[in-house]
Tab-separated table of C-alpha atoms in Angstrom:
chain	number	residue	atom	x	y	z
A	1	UNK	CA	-6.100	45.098	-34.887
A	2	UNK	CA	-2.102	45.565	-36.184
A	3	UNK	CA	-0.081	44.308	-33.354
A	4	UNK	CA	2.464	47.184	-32.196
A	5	UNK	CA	6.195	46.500	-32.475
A	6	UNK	CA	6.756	45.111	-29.042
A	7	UNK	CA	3.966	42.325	-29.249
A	8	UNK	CA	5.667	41.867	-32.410
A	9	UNK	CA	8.816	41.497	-31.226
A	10	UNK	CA	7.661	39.286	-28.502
A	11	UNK	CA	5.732	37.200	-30.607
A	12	UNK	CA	8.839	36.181	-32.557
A	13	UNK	CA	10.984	35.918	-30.142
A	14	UNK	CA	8.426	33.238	-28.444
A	15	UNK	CA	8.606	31.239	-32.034
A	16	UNK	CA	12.102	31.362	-32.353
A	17	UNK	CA	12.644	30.138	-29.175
A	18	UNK	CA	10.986	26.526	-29.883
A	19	UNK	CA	14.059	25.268	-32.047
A	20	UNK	CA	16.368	26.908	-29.535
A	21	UNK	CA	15.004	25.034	-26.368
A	22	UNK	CA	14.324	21.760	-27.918
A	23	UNK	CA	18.304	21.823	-28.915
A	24	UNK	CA	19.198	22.764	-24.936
A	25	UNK	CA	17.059	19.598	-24.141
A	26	UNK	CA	18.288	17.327	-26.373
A	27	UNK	CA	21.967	18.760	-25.352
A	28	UNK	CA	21.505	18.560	-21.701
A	29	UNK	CA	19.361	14.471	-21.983
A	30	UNK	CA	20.521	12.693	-24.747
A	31	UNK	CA	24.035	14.222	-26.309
A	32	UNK	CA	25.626	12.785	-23.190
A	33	UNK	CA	24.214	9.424	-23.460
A	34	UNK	CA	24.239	9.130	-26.773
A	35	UNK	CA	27.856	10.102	-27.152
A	36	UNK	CA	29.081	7.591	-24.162
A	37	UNK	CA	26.675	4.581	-25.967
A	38	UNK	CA	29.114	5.433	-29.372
A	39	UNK	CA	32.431	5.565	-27.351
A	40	UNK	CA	31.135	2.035	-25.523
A	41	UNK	CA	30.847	0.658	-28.742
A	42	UNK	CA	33.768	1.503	-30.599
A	43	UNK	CA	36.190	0.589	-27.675
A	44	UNK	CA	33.743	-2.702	-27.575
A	45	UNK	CA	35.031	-3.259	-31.950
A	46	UNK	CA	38.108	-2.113	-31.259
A	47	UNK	CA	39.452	-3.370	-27.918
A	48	UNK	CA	39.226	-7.421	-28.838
A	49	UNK	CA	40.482	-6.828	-32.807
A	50	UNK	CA	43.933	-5.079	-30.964
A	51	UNK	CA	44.398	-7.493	-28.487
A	52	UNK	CA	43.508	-10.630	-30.219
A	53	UNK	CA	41.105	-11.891	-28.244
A	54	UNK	CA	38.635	-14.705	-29.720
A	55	UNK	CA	35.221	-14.219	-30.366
A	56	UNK	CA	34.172	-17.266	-28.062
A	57	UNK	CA	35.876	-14.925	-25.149
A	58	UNK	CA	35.243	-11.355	-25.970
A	59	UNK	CA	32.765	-11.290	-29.354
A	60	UNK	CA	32.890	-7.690	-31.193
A	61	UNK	CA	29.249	-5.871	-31.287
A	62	UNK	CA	29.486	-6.687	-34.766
A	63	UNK	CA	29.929	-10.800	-33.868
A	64	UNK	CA	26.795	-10.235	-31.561
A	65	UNK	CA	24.649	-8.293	-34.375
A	66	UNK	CA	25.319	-11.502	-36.796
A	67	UNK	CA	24.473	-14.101	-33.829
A	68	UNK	CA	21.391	-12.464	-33.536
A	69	UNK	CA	20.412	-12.038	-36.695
A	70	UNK	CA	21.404	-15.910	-37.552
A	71	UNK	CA	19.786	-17.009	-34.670
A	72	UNK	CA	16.630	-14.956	-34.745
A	73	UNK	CA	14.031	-17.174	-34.670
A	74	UNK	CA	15.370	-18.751	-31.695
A	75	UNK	CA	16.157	-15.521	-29.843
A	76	UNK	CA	12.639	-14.291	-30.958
A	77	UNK	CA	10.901	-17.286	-29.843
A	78	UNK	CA	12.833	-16.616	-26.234
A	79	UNK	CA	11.968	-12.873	-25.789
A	80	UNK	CA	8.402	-13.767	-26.321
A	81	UNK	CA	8.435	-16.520	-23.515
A	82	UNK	CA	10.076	-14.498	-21.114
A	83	UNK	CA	8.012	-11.470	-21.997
A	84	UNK	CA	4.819	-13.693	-21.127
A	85	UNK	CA	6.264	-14.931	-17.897
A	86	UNK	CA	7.521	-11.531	-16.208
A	87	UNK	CA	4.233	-10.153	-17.518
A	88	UNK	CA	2.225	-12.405	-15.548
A	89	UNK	CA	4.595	-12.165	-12.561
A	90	UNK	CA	4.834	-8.596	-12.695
A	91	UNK	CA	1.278	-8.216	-12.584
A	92	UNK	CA	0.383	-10.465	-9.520
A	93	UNK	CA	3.243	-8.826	-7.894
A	94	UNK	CA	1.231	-5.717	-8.513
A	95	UNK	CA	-2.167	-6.561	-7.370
A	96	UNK	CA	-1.194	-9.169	-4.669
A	97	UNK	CA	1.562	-6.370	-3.463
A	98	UNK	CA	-1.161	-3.756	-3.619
A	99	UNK	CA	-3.788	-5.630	-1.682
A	100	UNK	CA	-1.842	-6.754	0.699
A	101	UNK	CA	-0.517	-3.250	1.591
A	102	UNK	CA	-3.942	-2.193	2.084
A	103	UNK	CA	-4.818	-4.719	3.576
A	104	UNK	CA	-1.680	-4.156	6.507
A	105	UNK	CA	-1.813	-0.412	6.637
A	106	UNK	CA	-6.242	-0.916	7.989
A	107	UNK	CA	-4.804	-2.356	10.976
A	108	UNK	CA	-1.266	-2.072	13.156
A	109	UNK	CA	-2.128	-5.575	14.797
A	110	UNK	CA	-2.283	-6.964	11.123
A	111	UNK	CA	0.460	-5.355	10.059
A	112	UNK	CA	2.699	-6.089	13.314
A	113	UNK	CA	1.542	-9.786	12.838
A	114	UNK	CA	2.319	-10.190	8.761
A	115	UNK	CA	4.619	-7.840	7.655
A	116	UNK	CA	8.053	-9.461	9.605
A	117	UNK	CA	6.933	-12.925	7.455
A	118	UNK	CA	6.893	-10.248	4.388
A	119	UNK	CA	10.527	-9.285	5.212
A	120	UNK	CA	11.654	-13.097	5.591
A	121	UNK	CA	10.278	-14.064	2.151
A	122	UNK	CA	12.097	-11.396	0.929
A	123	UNK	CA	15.551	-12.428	2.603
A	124	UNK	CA	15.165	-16.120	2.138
A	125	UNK	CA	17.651	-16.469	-1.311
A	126	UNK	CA	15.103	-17.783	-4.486
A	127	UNK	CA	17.146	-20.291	-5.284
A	128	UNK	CA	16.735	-21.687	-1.767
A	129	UNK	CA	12.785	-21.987	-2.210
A	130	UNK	CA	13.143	-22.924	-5.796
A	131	UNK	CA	13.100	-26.475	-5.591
A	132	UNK	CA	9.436	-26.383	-3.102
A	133	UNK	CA	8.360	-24.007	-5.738
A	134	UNK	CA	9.104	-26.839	-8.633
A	135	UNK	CA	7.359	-29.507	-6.427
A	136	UNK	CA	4.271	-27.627	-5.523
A	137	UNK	CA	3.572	-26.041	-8.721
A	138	UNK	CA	5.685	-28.252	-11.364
A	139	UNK	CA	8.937	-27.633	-13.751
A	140	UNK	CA	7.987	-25.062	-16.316
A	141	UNK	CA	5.898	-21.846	-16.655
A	142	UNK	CA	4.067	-22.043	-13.293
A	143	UNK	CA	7.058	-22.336	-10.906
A	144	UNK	CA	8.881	-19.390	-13.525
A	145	UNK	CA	5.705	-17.341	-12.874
A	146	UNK	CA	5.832	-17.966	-9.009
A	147	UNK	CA	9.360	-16.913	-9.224
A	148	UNK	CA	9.347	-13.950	-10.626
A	149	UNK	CA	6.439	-12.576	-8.601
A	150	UNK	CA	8.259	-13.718	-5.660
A	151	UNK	CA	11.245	-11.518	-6.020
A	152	UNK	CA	8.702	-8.422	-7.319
A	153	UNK	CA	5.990	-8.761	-4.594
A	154	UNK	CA	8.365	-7.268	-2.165
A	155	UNK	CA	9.269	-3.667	-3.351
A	156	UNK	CA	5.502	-3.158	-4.264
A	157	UNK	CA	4.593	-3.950	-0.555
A	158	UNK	CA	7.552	-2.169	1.146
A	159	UNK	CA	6.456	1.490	-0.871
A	160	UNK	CA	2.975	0.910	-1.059
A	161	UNK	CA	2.517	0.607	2.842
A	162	UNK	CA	4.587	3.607	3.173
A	163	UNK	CA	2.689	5.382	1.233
A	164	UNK	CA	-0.573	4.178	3.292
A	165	UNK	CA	1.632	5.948	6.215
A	166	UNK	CA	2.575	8.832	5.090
A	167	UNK	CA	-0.546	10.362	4.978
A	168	UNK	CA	-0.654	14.533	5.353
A	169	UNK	CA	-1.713	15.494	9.538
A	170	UNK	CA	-3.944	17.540	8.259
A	171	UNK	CA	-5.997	16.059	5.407
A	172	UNK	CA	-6.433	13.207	8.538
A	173	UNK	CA	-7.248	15.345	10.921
A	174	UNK	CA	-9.799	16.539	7.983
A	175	UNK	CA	-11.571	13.386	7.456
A	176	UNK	CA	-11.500	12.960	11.307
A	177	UNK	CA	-13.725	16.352	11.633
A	178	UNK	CA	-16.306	14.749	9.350
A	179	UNK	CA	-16.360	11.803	10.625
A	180	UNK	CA	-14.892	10.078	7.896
A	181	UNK	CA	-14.736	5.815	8.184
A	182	UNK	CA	-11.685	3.503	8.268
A	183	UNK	CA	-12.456	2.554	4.889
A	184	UNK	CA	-13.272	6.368	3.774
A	185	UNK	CA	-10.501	7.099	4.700
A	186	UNK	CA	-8.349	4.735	2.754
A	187	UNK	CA	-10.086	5.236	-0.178
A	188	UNK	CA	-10.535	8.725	-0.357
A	189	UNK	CA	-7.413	10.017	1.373
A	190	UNK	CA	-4.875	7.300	1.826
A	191	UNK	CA	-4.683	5.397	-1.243
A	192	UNK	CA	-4.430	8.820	-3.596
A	193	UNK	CA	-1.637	9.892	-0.984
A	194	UNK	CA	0.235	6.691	-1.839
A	195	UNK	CA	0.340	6.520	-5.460
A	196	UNK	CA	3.865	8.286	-6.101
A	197	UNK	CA	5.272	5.613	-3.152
A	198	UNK	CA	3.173	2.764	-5.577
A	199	UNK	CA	4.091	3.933	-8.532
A	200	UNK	CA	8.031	3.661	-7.832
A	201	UNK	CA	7.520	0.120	-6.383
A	202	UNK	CA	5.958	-0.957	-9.481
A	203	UNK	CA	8.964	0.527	-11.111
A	204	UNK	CA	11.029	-1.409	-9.265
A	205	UNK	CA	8.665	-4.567	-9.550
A	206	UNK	CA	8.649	-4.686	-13.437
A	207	UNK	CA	12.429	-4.969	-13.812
A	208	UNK	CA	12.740	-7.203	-11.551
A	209	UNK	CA	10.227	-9.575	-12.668
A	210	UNK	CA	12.540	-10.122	-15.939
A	211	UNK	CA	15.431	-11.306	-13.917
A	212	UNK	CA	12.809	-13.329	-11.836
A	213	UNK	CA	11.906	-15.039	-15.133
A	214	UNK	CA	15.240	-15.409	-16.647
A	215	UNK	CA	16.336	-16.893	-12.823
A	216	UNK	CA	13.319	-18.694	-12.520
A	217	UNK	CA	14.397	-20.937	-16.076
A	218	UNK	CA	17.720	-21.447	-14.630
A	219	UNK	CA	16.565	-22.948	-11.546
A	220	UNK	CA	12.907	-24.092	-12.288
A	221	UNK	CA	13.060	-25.645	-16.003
A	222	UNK	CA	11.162	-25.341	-18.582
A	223	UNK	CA	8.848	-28.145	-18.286
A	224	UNK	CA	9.041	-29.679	-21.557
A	225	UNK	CA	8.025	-26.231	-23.069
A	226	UNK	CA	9.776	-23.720	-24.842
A	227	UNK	CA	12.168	-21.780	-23.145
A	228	UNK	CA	12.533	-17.934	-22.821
A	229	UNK	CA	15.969	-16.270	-22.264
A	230	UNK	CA	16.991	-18.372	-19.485
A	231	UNK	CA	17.161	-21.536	-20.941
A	232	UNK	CA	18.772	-20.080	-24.449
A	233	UNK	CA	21.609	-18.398	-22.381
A	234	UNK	CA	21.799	-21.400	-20.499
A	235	UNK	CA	22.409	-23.895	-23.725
A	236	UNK	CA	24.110	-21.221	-25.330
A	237	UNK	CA	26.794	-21.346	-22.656
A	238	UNK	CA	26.832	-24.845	-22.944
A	239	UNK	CA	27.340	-24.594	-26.888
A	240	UNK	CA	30.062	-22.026	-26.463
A	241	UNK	CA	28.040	-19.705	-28.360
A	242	UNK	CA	28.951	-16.470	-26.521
A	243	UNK	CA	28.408	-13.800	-29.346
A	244	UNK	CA	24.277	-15.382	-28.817
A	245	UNK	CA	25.257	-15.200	-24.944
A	246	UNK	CA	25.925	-11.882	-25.165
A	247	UNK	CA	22.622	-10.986	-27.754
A	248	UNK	CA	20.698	-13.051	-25.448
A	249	UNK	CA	21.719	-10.705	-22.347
A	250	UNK	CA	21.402	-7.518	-24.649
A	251	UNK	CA	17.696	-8.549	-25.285
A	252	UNK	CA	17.110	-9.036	-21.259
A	253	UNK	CA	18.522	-5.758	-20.838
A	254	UNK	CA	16.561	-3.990	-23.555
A	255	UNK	CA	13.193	-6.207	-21.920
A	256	UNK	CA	14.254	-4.189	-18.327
A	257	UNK	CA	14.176	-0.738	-20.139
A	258	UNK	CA	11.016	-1.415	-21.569
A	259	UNK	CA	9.118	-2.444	-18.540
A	260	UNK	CA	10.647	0.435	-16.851
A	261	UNK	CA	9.845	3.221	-19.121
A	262	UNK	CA	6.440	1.677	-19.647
A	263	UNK	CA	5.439	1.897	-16.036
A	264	UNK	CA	7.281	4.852	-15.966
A	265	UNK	CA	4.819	6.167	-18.800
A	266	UNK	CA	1.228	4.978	-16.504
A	267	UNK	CA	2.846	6.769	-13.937
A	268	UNK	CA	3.424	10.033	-15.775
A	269	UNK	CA	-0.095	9.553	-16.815
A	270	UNK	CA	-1.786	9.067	-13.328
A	271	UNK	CA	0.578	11.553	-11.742
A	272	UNK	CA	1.555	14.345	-14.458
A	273	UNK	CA	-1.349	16.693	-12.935
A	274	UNK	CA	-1.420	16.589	-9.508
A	275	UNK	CA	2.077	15.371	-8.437
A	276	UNK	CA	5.112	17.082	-8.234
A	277	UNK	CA	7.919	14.227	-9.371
A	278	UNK	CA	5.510	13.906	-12.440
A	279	UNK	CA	4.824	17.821	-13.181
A	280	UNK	CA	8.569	18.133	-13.385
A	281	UNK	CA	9.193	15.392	-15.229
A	282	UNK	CA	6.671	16.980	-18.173
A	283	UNK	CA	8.615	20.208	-17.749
């Protein structure tokens, strides 16, 4: 059947409108950003060529771009080792964290007992613990590992459980009508209720098991091995080599984003249709 003028009209003005809206989002999220990360740069180039500072000081972007490229291998071989260690931290953090939230949030006498020697672990400073971590486990990878889940084990814990407890009165009075068990319960009604409170402590968790890695190197070693981005900003300072320095904490920082916006992607994923951070998010 020939459409009529105003389903026409409509019709258009639904196609035209694609082009139009995906310019107000890119205007609104990433103009800004995008037009600060330009300004950063050029003061960055122009600031130490005006005031004469030297490059083993203040390097120019364009100083660190050459380090890294000069020095790839080496900065290559780092980002690997480091990726490998907060991995593996990042991910006990996340099932250790997990299980151990559960595992508090099935009974207040557990958690009343356990979860105060949670919040010590957390407070006592890593590099404090780091030298029982190197005898127990050894210089190198392991004690790095145990390092880096250390200092991500905590936020995974802390939201998880209060996700466990902030369970809707109603959906528990619910399960309580039919007679629901403890473990019914957790599975069916508490765990799904605590996924948005899991998800943003694994957020947390992923960046910081990168700076758990990169600390871990500076206070653990690297065992004879090769070393990730801790031990090549370490000899790197040593050398005086601060346009690699600076690459070397670029490459951390670009690690960090990564994890985040990862996770950040699983959560979308798990959460985009049920959840309301995630629906909006996708909007």
């Amino acid at each position: 059947m020939p459409l009529t003028e105003v389903e026409s009209v409509n019709q258009m003005s639904k196609t035209n409108s694609k082009p139009i809206g995906s310019w107000i989002t890119f205007k609104d999220y990433y103009a800004g950003p995008i037009i600060a990360f330009i300004l950063f740069l050029t003061l960055w180039q122009v600031i130490p060529i005006v005031a004469s500072i030297p490059h083993f000081i203040l390097p120019k972007p364009t100083d660190v771009f050459q380090a890294a490229v000069s020095d790839w291998s080496i900065l290559q071989a780092a980002i690997q080792v480091t990726v490998l260690e907060s991995l593996i931290g990042f991910l006990l953090s996340a099932v250790i964290g997990i299980s151990s939230s559960v595992l508090l949030a099935s009974s207040k006498i557990i958690e009343r007992s356990l979860y105060p020697y949670a919040i010590v672990l957390q407070s006592i400073p890593v590099v404090a613990v780091a030298p029982i971590i190197v005898i127990w486990f050894g210089a190198g990878f392991n004690s790095i590992v145990v390092i880096s889940f250390l200092i991500g084990f905590f936020p995974v814990v802390s939201n998880t459980l209060m996700g466990l407890q902030s369970v809707d009165k109603q959906m528990d009075e619910l399960f309580t009508l039919y007679r629901a068990s403890r473990w019914q319960r957790m599975l069916r009604l508490r765990i799904p209720a605590a996924m948005p409170y899991m998800m943003a402590g694994l957020k947390v968790s992923c960046t910081l098991s990168i700076v758990g890695a990169i600390v871990g190197e500076y206070v653990a070693g690297i065992g004879g091995g090769n070393g990730g981005l801790g031990y090549a900003i370490t000899v790197a300072a040593i050398q005086v080599k601060t346009p690699f320095l600076f690459a070397c904490g670029i490459a951390a920082a670009i690690l960090g984003i990564s994890f985040y916006l990862l996770v950040s992607l699983c959560a979308r994923w798990m959460l985009g249709s049920w959840h309301e951070s995630a629906m909006k998010v996708e909007k």
